[in-house]
Amino acid sequence: MSMLIAAFMFIPLLAVATAHLLWSLGMTWPIREEKLLAQTVVGTAGIERMPPRLASFAVALAVLATGIVALALADHDSGGQGLTIAGFGLALLFLARGIVGYTPWWATQTPEPNFRLNDRRVYSPLCLLLGAGFLALDIMRLL
């Protein structure tokens, strides 16, 4: 069961990592225009351009590593206590991001309409599911 959870977590994490890798190469997939892409995925007021490419590359690596951690958590014999602690940290991080996405404070920080729509429909729910997945994987490791 844990391998199935980890696999279903790895798929969206790989997709997010791939998108960030493409953005780090200067592509604007899946949106044709950089300004609209920035408004859709960053969402801060008045944003005109995507963040620096190196930042997108770093996020791509971090998200890919997160997916690998999810897969490693599914193996009860791997990584020891350090991996379990990392899994709980990632669970807290994703759950916090998912919850914050529904707060009025976050709406004032990210007012762009395209971001707001996607955050409520995709970004925040995905973070909540990933956080729950990490929590489930960690609990299964401890049982």
mmCIF file of C-alpha atoms in Angstrom:
data_model
loop_
_atom_site.group_PDB
_atom_site.id
_atom_site.type_symbol
_atom_site.label_atom_id
_atom_site.label_comp_id
_atom_site.label_asym_id
_atom_site.label_seq_id
_atom_site.Cartn_x
_atom_site.Cartn_y
_atom_site.Cartn_z
ATOM 1 C CA MET A 1 0.000 0.000 0.000
ATOM 2 C CA SER A 2 2.808 2.427 0.851
ATOM 3 C CA MET A 3 4.429 1.948 -2.560
ATOM 4 C CA LEU A 4 1.129 2.828 -4.251
ATOM 5 C CA ILE A 5 0.803 6.012 -2.169
ATOM 6 C CA ALA A 6 4.407 6.959 -2.943
ATOM 7 C CA ALA A 7 3.925 6.324 -6.662
ATOM 8 C CA PHE A 8 0.802 8.477 -6.753
ATOM 9 C CA MET A 9 2.736 11.215 -4.948
ATOM 10 C CA PHE A 10 5.742 10.918 -7.253
ATOM 11 C CA ILE A 11 3.715 11.513 -10.427
ATOM 12 C CA PRO A 12 2.603 15.110 -9.651
ATOM 13 C CA LEU A 13 5.963 15.879 -8.042
ATOM 14 C CA LEU A 14 7.730 14.761 -11.222
ATOM 15 C CA ALA A 15 5.340 16.898 -13.297
ATOM 16 C CA VAL A 16 6.044 19.962 -11.125
ATOM 17 C CA ALA A 17 9.789 19.319 -11.276
ATOM 18 C CA THR A 18 9.614 18.988 -15.067
ATOM 19 C CA ALA A 19 7.687 22.265 -15.395
ATOM 20 C CA HIS A 20 10.269 24.085 -13.261
ATOM 21 C CA LEU A 21 13.093 22.541 -15.281
ATOM 22 C CA LEU A 22 11.492 23.785 -18.515
ATOM 23 C CA TRP A 23 11.055 27.256 -16.995
ATOM 24 C CA SER A 24 14.710 27.230 -15.947
ATOM 25 C CA LEU A 25 15.566 26.683 -19.615
ATOM 26 C CA GLY A 26 13.557 29.759 -20.611
ATOM 27 C CA MET A 27 10.459 27.978 -21.870
ATOM 28 C CA THR A 28 7.028 29.199 -20.878
ATOM 29 C CA TRP A 29 5.143 25.909 -21.148
ATOM 30 C CA PRO A 30 2.177 25.508 -20.766
ATOM 31 C CA ILE A 31 1.472 29.213 -21.333
ATOM 32 C CA ARG A 32 2.830 31.061 -24.354
ATOM 33 C CA GLU A 33 3.636 34.390 -22.709
ATOM 34 C CA GLU A 34 6.051 34.899 -19.801
ATOM 35 C CA LYS A 35 4.001 37.608 -18.086
ATOM 36 C CA LEU A 36 0.869 35.441 -18.004
ATOM 37 C CA LEU A 37 2.897 32.452 -16.832
ATOM 38 C CA ALA A 38 4.377 34.496 -13.987
ATOM 39 C CA GLN A 39 0.930 35.769 -13.009
ATOM 40 C CA THR A 40 -0.380 32.199 -13.052
ATOM 41 C CA VAL A 41 2.364 30.392 -11.143
ATOM 42 C CA VAL A 42 3.845 33.132 -8.913
ATOM 43 C CA GLY A 43 0.850 35.399 -8.432
ATOM 44 C CA THR A 44 2.416 38.375 -6.655
ATOM 45 C CA ALA A 45 1.004 41.812 -7.396
ATOM 46 C CA GLY A 46 2.301 43.395 -10.586
ATOM 47 C CA ILE A 47 4.591 40.511 -11.550
ATOM 48 C CA GLU A 48 5.844 40.863 -15.118
ATOM 49 C CA ARG A 49 8.529 38.162 -15.399
ATOM 50 C CA MET A 50 9.289 34.726 -14.065
ATOM 51 C CA PRO A 51 11.807 34.474 -11.215
ATOM 52 C CA PRO A 52 15.457 33.923 -12.177
ATOM 53 C CA ARG A 53 16.133 30.727 -14.095
ATOM 54 C CA LEU A 54 18.532 29.472 -11.454
ATOM 55 C CA ALA A 55 15.722 29.659 -8.889
ATOM 56 C CA SER A 56 13.460 27.575 -11.129
ATOM 57 C CA PHE A 57 16.249 25.033 -11.569
ATOM 58 C CA ALA A 58 16.778 24.847 -7.791
ATOM 59 C CA VAL A 59 13.036 24.322 -7.271
ATOM 60 C CA ALA A 60 13.063 21.586 -9.932
ATOM 61 C CA LEU A 61 15.860 19.761 -8.098
ATOM 62 C CA ALA A 62 14.188 20.208 -4.710
ATOM 63 C CA VAL A 63 10.838 18.917 -5.956
ATOM 64 C CA LEU A 64 12.479 15.934 -7.663
ATOM 65 C CA ALA A 65 14.352 15.163 -4.432
ATOM 66 C CA THR A 66 11.041 15.388 -2.574
ATOM 67 C CA GLY A 67 9.567 12.796 -4.914
ATOM 68 C CA ILE A 68 12.548 10.519 -4.349
ATOM 69 C CA VAL A 69 12.068 10.893 -0.593
ATOM 70 C CA ALA A 70 8.439 9.815 -1.025
ATOM 71 C CA LEU A 71 9.556 6.693 -2.883
ATOM 72 C CA ALA A 72 12.224 5.983 -0.268
ATOM 73 C CA LEU A 73 9.681 6.311 2.552
ATOM 74 C CA ALA A 74 7.688 3.481 0.984
ATOM 75 C CA ASP A 75 10.601 1.119 1.710
ATOM 76 C CA HIS A 76 10.367 0.486 5.434
ATOM 77 C CA ASP A 77 14.012 -0.609 5.624
ATOM 78 C CA SER A 78 15.571 2.432 3.939
ATOM 79 C CA GLY A 79 16.948 5.618 5.440
ATOM 80 C CA GLY A 80 16.352 4.890 9.076
ATOM 81 C CA GLN A 81 15.043 7.419 11.542
ATOM 82 C CA GLY A 82 16.505 10.382 9.615
ATOM 83 C CA LEU A 83 14.339 9.612 6.598
ATOM 84 C CA THR A 84 11.260 9.271 8.778
ATOM 85 C CA ILE A 85 11.974 12.662 10.372
ATOM 86 C CA ALA A 86 12.469 14.190 6.919
ATOM 87 C CA GLY A 87 9.125 12.714 5.886
ATOM 88 C CA PHE A 88 7.382 14.334 8.849
ATOM 89 C CA GLY A 89 9.062 17.642 7.982
ATOM 90 C CA LEU A 90 7.835 17.417 4.395
ATOM 91 C CA ALA A 91 4.355 16.498 5.624
ATOM 92 C CA LEU A 92 4.292 19.630 7.788
ATOM 93 C CA LEU A 93 5.655 21.791 4.970
ATOM 94 C CA PHE A 94 3.069 20.633 2.425
ATOM 95 C CA LEU A 95 0.186 20.719 4.891
ATOM 96 C CA ALA A 96 1.144 24.247 5.966
ATOM 97 C CA ARG A 97 1.361 25.430 2.339
ATOM 98 C CA GLY A 98 -1.979 23.842 1.564
ATOM 99 C CA ILE A 99 -3.679 25.468 4.542
ATOM 100 C CA VAL A 100 -2.080 28.881 3.986
ATOM 101 C CA GLY A 101 -3.436 28.867 0.436
ATOM 102 C CA TYR A 102 -6.959 29.304 1.819
ATOM 103 C CA THR A 103 -6.195 32.211 4.154
ATOM 104 C CA PRO A 104 -7.021 35.876 3.512
ATOM 105 C CA TRP A 105 -3.376 36.745 4.202
ATOM 106 C CA TRP A 106 -2.214 34.552 1.298
ATOM 107 C CA ALA A 107 -4.832 36.130 -0.960
ATOM 108 C CA THR A 108 -3.333 39.563 -0.258
ATOM 109 C CA GLN A 109 0.178 38.233 -0.964
ATOM 110 C CA THR A 110 -0.845 36.611 -4.260
ATOM 111 C CA PRO A 111 -3.669 38.705 -5.723
ATOM 112 C CA GLU A 112 -3.260 37.845 -9.425
ATOM 113 C CA PRO A 113 -6.604 36.344 -10.560
ATOM 114 C CA ASN A 114 -5.070 33.459 -12.528
ATOM 115 C CA PHE A 115 -2.983 32.424 -9.542
ATOM 116 C CA ARG A 116 -5.918 32.747 -7.133
ATOM 117 C CA LEU A 117 -8.064 30.464 -9.310
ATOM 118 C CA ASN A 118 -5.336 27.847 -9.735
ATOM 119 C CA ASP A 119 -4.289 28.047 -6.103
ATOM 120 C CA ARG A 120 -7.763 27.224 -4.837
ATOM 121 C CA ARG A 121 -8.397 24.526 -7.449
ATOM 122 C CA VAL A 122 -4.970 22.919 -7.879
ATOM 123 C CA TYR A 123 -1.967 24.199 -5.898
ATOM 124 C CA SER A 124 -3.389 24.192 -2.349
ATOM 125 C CA PRO A 125 -5.383 20.941 -2.694
ATOM 126 C CA LEU A 126 -2.327 19.229 -4.200
ATOM 127 C CA CYS A 127 -0.178 20.415 -1.293
ATOM 128 C CA LEU A 128 -2.737 19.104 1.187
ATOM 129 C CA LEU A 129 -2.812 15.719 -0.558
ATOM 130 C CA LEU A 130 0.977 15.522 -0.688
ATOM 131 C CA GLY A 131 1.204 16.467 2.982
ATOM 132 C CA ALA A 132 -1.339 13.784 3.847
ATOM 133 C CA GLY A 133 0.622 11.324 1.712
ATOM 134 C CA PHE A 134 3.878 12.038 3.520
ATOM 135 C CA LEU A 135 2.082 11.720 6.845
ATOM 136 C CA ALA A 136 0.548 8.390 5.800
ATOM 137 C CA LEU A 137 3.908 7.057 4.583
ATOM 138 C CA ASP A 138 5.552 8.034 7.854
ATOM 139 C CA ILE A 139 2.804 6.472 9.952
ATOM 140 C CA MET A 140 3.070 3.247 7.943
ATOM 141 C CA ARG A 141 6.834 3.222 8.559
ATOM 142 C CA LEU A 142 6.261 3.421 12.287
ATOM 143 C CA LEU A 143 3.662 0.640 12.449
#
